[in-house]
mmCIF file of C-alpha atoms in Angstrom:
data_model
loop_
_atom_site.group_PDB
_atom_site.id
_atom_site.type_symbol
_atom_site.label_atom_id
_atom_site.label_comp_id
_atom_site.label_asym_id
_atom_site.label_seq_id
_atom_site.Cartn_x
_atom_site.Cartn_y
_atom_site.Cartn_z
ATOM 1 C CA MET A 960 -0.050 -0.168 0.077
ATOM 2 C CA THR A 961 1.402 3.198 -0.844
ATOM 3 C CA LEU A 962 2.041 6.306 1.448
ATOM 4 C CA ARG A 963 -0.653 8.368 -0.198
ATOM 5 C CA ASN A 964 -3.201 5.407 -0.217
ATOM 6 C CA ARG A 965 -2.865 4.827 3.434
ATOM 7 C CA ALA A 966 -2.904 8.580 3.984
ATOM 8 C CA LYS A 967 -6.254 8.346 2.323
ATOM 9 C CA ILE A 968 -7.496 5.637 4.598
ATOM 10 C CA THR A 969 -6.333 7.373 7.658
ATOM 11 C CA ALA A 970 -7.797 10.523 6.496
ATOM 12 C CA PHE A 971 -11.155 8.932 5.943
ATOM 13 C CA SER A 972 -11.304 6.916 9.089
ATOM 14 C CA ALA A 973 -10.188 10.260 10.867
ATOM 15 C CA THR A 974 -13.148 11.686 9.289
ATOM 16 C CA LEU A 975 -15.556 9.438 11.080
ATOM 17 C CA LEU A 976 -13.894 9.368 14.087
ATOM 18 C CA PHE A 977 -14.146 13.270 14.288
ATOM 19 C CA ALA A 978 -17.803 13.374 12.877
ATOM 20 C CA SER A 979 -18.988 10.888 15.752
ATOM 21 C CA SER A 980 -16.822 12.659 18.330
ATOM 22 C CA ALA A 981 -18.471 16.029 17.367
ATOM 23 C CA VAL A 982 -21.768 14.851 18.451
ATOM 24 C CA ALA A 983 -20.836 12.916 21.414
ATOM 25 C CA SER A 984 -21.683 13.707 25.326
ATOM 26 C CA THR A 985 -19.164 15.588 26.892
ATOM 27 C CA ASP A 986 -19.027 13.185 29.520
ATOM 28 C CA THR A 987 -17.396 10.896 27.073
ATOM 29 C CA LEU A 988 -14.459 13.425 27.204
ATOM 30 C CA LEU A 989 -14.031 13.163 23.396
ATOM 31 C CA ILE A 990 -14.838 16.580 23.167
ATOM 32 C CA LYS A 991 -13.914 19.093 25.887
ATOM 33 C CA GLU A 992 -13.947 22.203 23.556
ATOM 34 C CA GLN A 993 -16.528 22.922 21.012
ATOM 35 C CA SER A 994 -15.883 24.413 17.698
ATOM 36 C CA TYR A 995 -15.085 27.988 16.983
ATOM 37 C CA ASN A 996 -14.160 30.338 14.235
ATOM 38 C CA ILE A 997 -10.921 31.229 16.096
ATOM 39 C CA TYR A 998 -9.308 28.802 18.930
ATOM 40 C CA HIS A 999 -5.736 29.819 19.609
ATOM 41 C CA VAL A 1000 -3.968 28.405 22.391
ATOM 42 C CA ILE A 1001 -1.013 30.268 23.598
ATOM 43 C CA LYS A 1002 1.683 29.051 26.218
ATOM 44 C CA ASN A 1003 4.543 30.932 27.246
ATOM 45 C CA LYS A 1004 5.317 32.859 24.188
ATOM 46 C CA THR A 1005 6.500 36.724 24.305
ATOM 47 C CA LEU A 1006 3.871 38.944 23.099
ATOM 48 C CA LEU A 1007 5.927 39.844 20.039
ATOM 49 C CA ASN A 1008 5.998 36.061 18.924
ATOM 50 C CA VAL A 1009 2.146 35.893 19.785
ATOM 51 C CA THR A 1010 1.579 38.805 17.322
ATOM 52 C CA ASN A 1011 3.518 37.751 14.680
ATOM 53 C CA GLN A 1012 1.605 34.324 14.491
ATOM 54 C CA LEU A 1013 -1.760 36.488 14.683
ATOM 55 C CA THR A 1014 -0.527 38.425 11.614
ATOM 56 C CA ASN A 1015 0.165 35.379 9.631
ATOM 57 C CA LEU A 1016 -3.061 33.892 10.501
ATOM 58 C CA SER A 1017 -5.074 37.208 9.997
ATOM 59 C CA GLY A 1018 -3.556 39.364 7.976
ATOM 60 C CA VAL A 1019 -3.612 42.292 10.734
ATOM 61 C CA MET A 1020 -0.419 44.040 11.398
ATOM 62 C CA PHE A 1021 0.755 44.673 14.916
ATOM 63 C CA LYS A 1022 2.879 47.510 16.197
ATOM 64 C CA ILE A 1023 4.187 47.167 19.760
ATOM 65 C CA SER A 1024 5.983 49.414 21.902
ATOM 66 C CA ALA A 1025 9.653 47.927 22.198
ATOM 67 C CA ASP A 1026 9.377 47.570 26.121
ATOM 68 C CA LEU A 1027 6.380 45.521 25.706
ATOM 69 C CA GLU A 1028 7.847 42.904 23.191
ATOM 70 C CA ASP A 1029 9.108 40.520 25.863
ATOM 71 C CA ASP A 1030 5.927 40.357 27.925
ATOM 72 C CA VAL A 1031 5.298 36.717 28.471
ATOM 73 C CA ILE A 1032 1.383 35.548 27.629
ATOM 74 C CA ASN A 1033 -0.335 32.652 28.679
ATOM 75 C CA LEU A 1034 -3.907 32.312 27.406
ATOM 76 C CA LYS A 1035 -6.727 31.131 24.998
ATOM 77 C CA LEU A 1036 -8.125 32.997 22.280
ATOM 78 C CA VAL A 1037 -11.685 31.669 21.941
ATOM 79 C CA ALA A 1038 -13.908 33.954 19.321
ATOM 80 C CA ASP A 1039 -16.013 34.349 16.349
ATOM 81 C CA ASP A 1040 -13.769 36.843 14.931
ATOM 82 C CA TRP A 1041 -10.626 38.778 15.030
ATOM 83 C CA GLY A 1042 -11.648 41.960 16.408
ATOM 84 C CA THR A 1043 -13.043 40.074 19.740
ATOM 85 C CA ALA A 1044 -9.788 37.696 19.934
ATOM 86 C CA ILE A 1045 -7.472 40.839 19.476
ATOM 87 C CA GLY A 1046 -9.476 42.499 22.467
ATOM 88 C CA TYR A 1047 -8.916 39.580 24.409
ATOM 89 C CA LEU A 1048 -5.323 39.351 23.761
ATOM 90 C CA LEU A 1049 -4.400 43.001 24.704
ATOM 91 C CA LYS A 1050 -6.891 43.457 27.522
ATOM 92 C CA ASP A 1051 -4.113 44.317 29.797
ATOM 93 C CA TYR A 1052 -2.828 46.986 27.362
ATOM 94 C CA ASN A 1053 -3.698 50.432 25.900
ATOM 95 C CA PHE A 1054 -4.072 49.884 22.276
ATOM 96 C CA THR A 1055 -5.658 51.574 19.201
ATOM 97 C CA ILE A 1056 -7.256 49.847 16.180
ATOM 98 C CA GLU A 1057 -6.872 50.993 12.573
ATOM 99 C CA THR A 1058 -9.372 50.098 9.968
ATOM 100 C CA LYS A 1059 -10.393 50.428 6.287
ATOM 101 C CA ASN A 1060 -13.937 49.134 5.214
ATOM 102 C CA SER A 1061 -14.693 47.852 8.482
ATOM 103 C CA THR A 1062 -11.460 45.575 8.288
ATOM 104 C CA ILE A 1063 -8.905 45.685 10.827
ATOM 105 C CA LYS A 1064 -5.799 46.416 9.358
ATOM 106 C CA THR A 1065 -3.326 47.579 11.744
ATOM 107 C CA VAL A 1066 -3.111 47.416 15.866
ATOM 108 C CA LEU A 1067 -1.010 49.762 17.987
ATOM 109 C CA VAL A 1068 0.069 48.475 21.316
ATOM 110 C CA THR A 1069 1.678 51.401 23.395
ATOM 111 C CA GLY A 1070 1.695 50.302 26.919
ATOM 112 C CA ARG A 1071 0.298 48.385 29.795
ATOM 113 C CA HIS A 1072 -2.695 49.446 32.252
ATOM 114 C CA GLY A 1073 -4.210 48.117 35.380
ATOM 115 C CA SER A 1074 -3.249 44.580 36.033
ATOM 116 C CA GLY A 1075 -1.105 44.411 32.757
ATOM 117 C CA ASN A 1076 1.806 46.289 34.989
ATOM 118 C CA THR A 1077 2.359 42.724 36.458
ATOM 119 C CA VAL A 1078 3.161 40.806 33.490
ATOM 120 C CA LYS A 1079 5.620 38.375 33.573
ATOM 121 C CA LYS A 1080 9.022 39.095 31.624
ATOM 122 C CA ARG A 1081 10.689 35.797 31.655
ATOM 123 C CA LEU A 1082 9.904 32.508 29.687
ATOM 124 C CA GLU A 1083 9.903 29.286 31.327
ATOM 125 C CA LYS A 1084 11.774 26.455 30.071
ATOM 126 C CA GLU A 1085 9.527 23.468 28.266
ATOM 127 C CA ASP A 1086 10.908 20.483 28.521
ATOM 128 C CA ARG A 1087 8.450 18.565 26.439
ATOM 129 C CA LEU A 1088 8.114 21.317 23.518
ATOM 130 C CA VAL A 1089 8.118 20.072 19.723
ATOM 131 C CA LEU A 1090 8.172 23.170 17.663
ATOM 132 C CA VAL A 1091 6.723 23.113 14.175
ATOM 133 C CA ALA A 1092 8.153 26.610 12.855
ATOM 134 C CA SER A 1093 6.947 28.524 10.016
ATOM 135 C CA ASP A 1094 9.695 28.352 7.331
ATOM 136 C CA PHE A 1095 9.812 31.657 5.464
ATOM 137 C CA ALA A 1096 13.139 30.924 3.563
ATOM 138 C CA ASP A 1097 11.341 29.090 0.644
ATOM 139 C CA GLU A 1098 8.328 29.963 -1.393
ATOM 140 C CA ILE A 1099 4.906 27.904 -0.973
ATOM 141 C CA PRO A 1100 4.954 25.190 -3.241
ATOM 142 C CA GLY A 1101 3.601 25.912 -6.572
ATOM 143 C CA LYS A 1102 0.285 23.752 -6.473
ATOM 144 C CA TYR A 1103 -0.727 25.772 -3.220
ATOM 145 C CA LYS A 1104 0.027 29.218 -4.585
ATOM 146 C CA ARG A 1105 -3.317 29.989 -5.497
ATOM 147 C CA PHE A 1106 -4.735 28.813 -2.079
ATOM 148 C CA ASN A 1107 -5.910 32.107 -0.077
ATOM 149 C CA THR A 1108 -3.429 33.977 1.735
ATOM 150 C CA GLY A 1109 -2.989 32.650 5.164
ATOM 151 C CA SER A 1110 -4.214 29.219 4.636
ATOM 152 C CA VAL A 1111 -0.695 27.481 3.726
ATOM 153 C CA PHE A 1112 2.536 27.545 5.621
ATOM 154 C CA ASN A 1113 5.873 26.374 5.068
ATOM 155 C CA VAL A 1114 6.762 24.404 8.150
ATOM 156 C CA THR A 1115 9.693 22.447 9.614
ATOM 157 C CA LEU A 1116 8.375 19.230 11.510
ATOM 158 C CA PRO A 1117 10.677 17.564 13.585
ATOM 159 C CA LEU A 1118 9.804 14.161 13.012
ATOM 160 C CA GLU A 1119 12.882 12.689 15.066
ATOM 161 C CA GLN A 1120 12.090 14.370 17.735
ATOM 162 C CA LEU A 1121 8.401 13.186 17.623
ATOM 163 C CA ASN A 1122 9.332 9.739 16.926
ATOM 164 C CA ASP A 1123 11.354 9.656 20.194
ATOM 165 C CA ILE A 1124 8.182 10.480 22.042
ATOM 166 C CA ALA A 1125 7.129 7.194 23.543
ATOM 167 C CA VAL A 1126 3.372 6.178 23.272
ATOM 168 C CA GLY A 1127 1.323 7.168 26.450
ATOM 169 C CA ASP A 1128 3.756 10.289 26.810
ATOM 170 C CA GLY A 1129 2.502 13.946 26.515
ATOM 171 C CA PHE A 1130 4.065 17.071 25.179
ATOM 172 C CA ILE A 1131 3.637 20.481 23.836
ATOM 173 C CA LEU A 1132 2.997 20.771 19.727
ATOM 174 C CA ASP A 1133 3.774 24.114 19.069
ATOM 175 C CA LEU A 1134 2.356 25.136 15.461
ATOM 176 C CA PRO A 1135 1.752 28.367 13.803
ATOM 177 C CA SER A 1136 -1.887 28.108 14.355
ATOM 178 C CA GLY A 1137 -1.557 27.521 18.107
ATOM 179 C CA GLN A 1138 -0.074 25.399 20.732
ATOM 180 C CA TYR A 1139 -1.687 22.156 22.033
ATOM 181 C CA ASN A 1140 -1.100 19.882 24.883
ATOM 182 C CA VAL A 1141 -0.571 16.236 22.724
ATOM 183 C CA LYS A 1142 -0.825 12.665 24.044
ATOM 184 C CA HIS A 1143 0.996 10.131 21.673
ATOM 185 C CA ASP A 1144 -1.341 7.170 21.752
ATOM 186 C CA ASN A 1145 -0.204 5.015 18.902
ATOM 187 C CA GLN A 1146 2.551 4.225 16.476
ATOM 188 C CA ILE A 1147 1.933 2.088 13.224
ATOM 189 C CA GLU A 1148 4.767 0.413 11.665
ATOM 190 C CA HIS A 1149 3.957 -0.793 8.028
ATOM 191 C CA ALA A 1150 5.908 -3.695 6.140
ATOM 192 C CA ASP A 1151 6.854 -1.126 3.202
ATOM 193 C CA GLY A 1152 8.802 0.628 6.056
ATOM 194 C CA SER A 1153 6.758 3.587 6.644
ATOM 195 C CA SER A 1154 5.247 4.374 9.692
ATOM 196 C CA THR A 1155 2.176 6.381 10.952
ATOM 197 C CA TRP A 1156 2.280 8.233 14.333
ATOM 198 C CA VAL A 1157 -1.203 8.923 16.067
ATOM 199 C CA GLY A 1158 -2.112 11.306 18.807
ATOM 200 C CA TYR A 1159 -4.823 13.467 20.543
ATOM 201 C CA LEU A 1160 -4.925 17.077 21.709
ATOM 202 C CA ASP A 1161 -5.024 16.251 25.632
ATOM 203 C CA ASP A 1162 -6.834 19.463 26.812
ATOM 204 C CA GLU A 1163 -9.497 19.612 23.810
ATOM 205 C CA GLY A 1164 -10.461 15.809 24.042
ATOM 206 C CA GLN A 1165 -9.739 12.666 22.013
ATOM 207 C CA GLY A 1166 -11.880 13.463 19.456
ATOM 208 C CA TYR A 1167 -9.271 16.032 18.165
ATOM 209 C CA ARG A 1168 -6.594 13.988 16.445
ATOM 210 C CA VAL A 1169 -3.390 13.903 15.082
ATOM 211 C CA TYR A 1170 -2.429 11.468 12.093
ATOM 212 C CA LEU A 1171 1.299 11.485 10.646
ATOM 213 C CA SER A 1172 2.070 9.207 7.892
ATOM 214 C CA GLN A 1173 6.023 9.222 7.092
ATOM 215 C CA GLY A 1174 7.542 7.493 3.841
ATOM 216 C CA GLU A 1175 10.286 7.733 1.427
ATOM 217 C CA ALA A 1176 8.330 10.876 0.256
ATOM 218 C CA GLY A 1177 7.974 12.797 3.150
ATOM 219 C CA VAL A 1178 5.153 13.068 5.764
ATOM 220 C CA ILE A 1179 1.361 13.503 5.039
ATOM 221 C CA GLY A 1180 -1.239 13.540 7.629
ATOM 222 C CA ASN A 1181 -4.272 15.439 9.018
ATOM 223 C CA MET A 1182 -5.026 17.433 12.341
ATOM 224 C CA TYR A 1183 -8.311 18.297 13.733
ATOM 225 C CA THR A 1184 -8.729 21.221 16.322
ATOM 226 C CA PRO A 1185 -11.582 22.941 17.746
ATOM 227 C CA ASP A 1186 -10.860 25.931 14.916
ATOM 228 C CA GLY A 1187 -11.025 23.317 12.178
ATOM 229 C CA ALA A 1188 -9.123 20.561 9.952
ATOM 230 C CA TYR A 1189 -5.724 21.046 8.586
ATOM 231 C CA ASN A 1190 -3.760 18.798 6.179
ATOM 232 C CA ILE A 1191 -0.063 18.235 6.360
ATOM 233 C CA ASP A 1192 1.758 17.818 2.791
ATOM 234 C CA THR A 1193 5.300 17.312 1.460
ATOM 235 C CA VAL A 1194 6.074 18.789 -1.788
ATOM 236 C CA ASP A 1195 9.603 18.361 -2.983
ATOM 237 C CA GLY A 1196 10.730 17.732 0.233
ATOM 238 C CA GLN A 1197 9.113 20.882 1.696
ATOM 239 C CA THR A 1198 6.560 20.495 4.488
ATOM 240 C CA VAL A 1199 3.331 22.218 4.380
ATOM 241 C CA LEU A 1200 0.565 22.835 6.807
ATOM 242 C CA ILE A 1201 -2.665 23.564 5.018
ATOM 243 C CA ASP A 1202 -5.688 24.832 6.709
ATOM 244 C CA ILE A 1203 -8.788 23.388 4.861
ATOM 245 C CA ASP A 1204 -11.465 25.937 5.699
ATOM 246 C CA LYS A 1205 -9.516 28.894 4.695
ATOM 247 C CA SER A 1206 -8.145 26.925 1.377
ATOM 248 C CA GLY A 1207 -11.064 25.562 -0.269
ATOM 249 C CA LEU A 1208 -9.335 22.047 -0.620
ATOM 250 C CA ASP A 1209 -11.320 19.350 -0.535
ATOM 251 C CA PHE A 1210 -10.707 16.864 2.522
ATOM 252 C CA ALA A 1211 -8.672 14.035 1.283
ATOM 253 C CA ARG A 1212 -7.075 14.664 -1.852
ATOM 254 C CA TYR A 1213 -4.655 12.022 -1.786
ATOM 255 C CA ASP A 1214 -5.687 10.012 -5.196
ATOM 256 C CA HIS A 1215 -3.285 12.414 -7.146
ATOM 257 C CA ASP A 1216 -0.366 14.790 -6.406
ATOM 258 C CA GLU A 1217 -2.101 17.836 -7.459
ATOM 259 C CA ALA A 1218 -4.329 19.747 -5.095
ATOM 260 C CA GLU A 1219 -6.715 22.462 -6.460
ATOM 261 C CA ALA A 1220 -8.732 25.301 -4.545
ATOM 262 C CA THR A 1221 -12.291 25.979 -5.813
ATOM 263 C CA PRO A 1222 -12.067 28.465 -8.519
ATOM 264 C CA GLU A 1223 -14.215 30.960 -6.513
ATOM 265 C CA LEU A 1224 -11.551 31.011 -3.955
ATOM 266 C CA TRP A 1225 -8.236 31.743 -6.248
ATOM 267 C CA ARG A 1226 -6.916 34.878 -6.242
#
């Protein structure tokens, strides 16, 4: 069985699991968090790092006073729109929003107020952190260039680090789309030498899954979070993370190497 065919099966199985989990009682602990337009978990990051991530996700530019850049942020952004999310992120700060045609374009953060004067300045060391970093050195692979801005990220995925995590162990998975406590609950080795790594989002519930299939061509997979589903693909050695809802990508396009967004979403 080829890597892509197995990924298709994995994706189909994941779809069934996710669909059944979404309607399950919260008593089963499959779903601890319901779906949201914006669900972004921030653990032990500087304000500058957080706003850089949000710029990539939302298109909003942040201008921050230099003495605020190293403030340490730990919170969960849950909102229906970016205006609400930004307001909650900056609840301890003085800030001004600039808009154009009712769309937020720029946020100016000038100082702290109230409880913001006690913001921590020192990052805590994370012993179990797996960083999936955005890679801005290379262009997005050609087959994804017509997808909506902010829906496809080049990333570096530390597979060796993931493979070193024993089944049953947990860690923080740091993605461009947010941070999650992930529990590794299965590792499947296949006869052709490839493997499938399986885990779930511990804080959000076992209905939110992570599937990564690794073979000679690279890694492909799926991830399900309260703010939507993501595909992971490898194109000519470059790993990409695709926000399915934003991109217009049909869910399980693993029959062919080419993926196309729906024409109405092309820009």
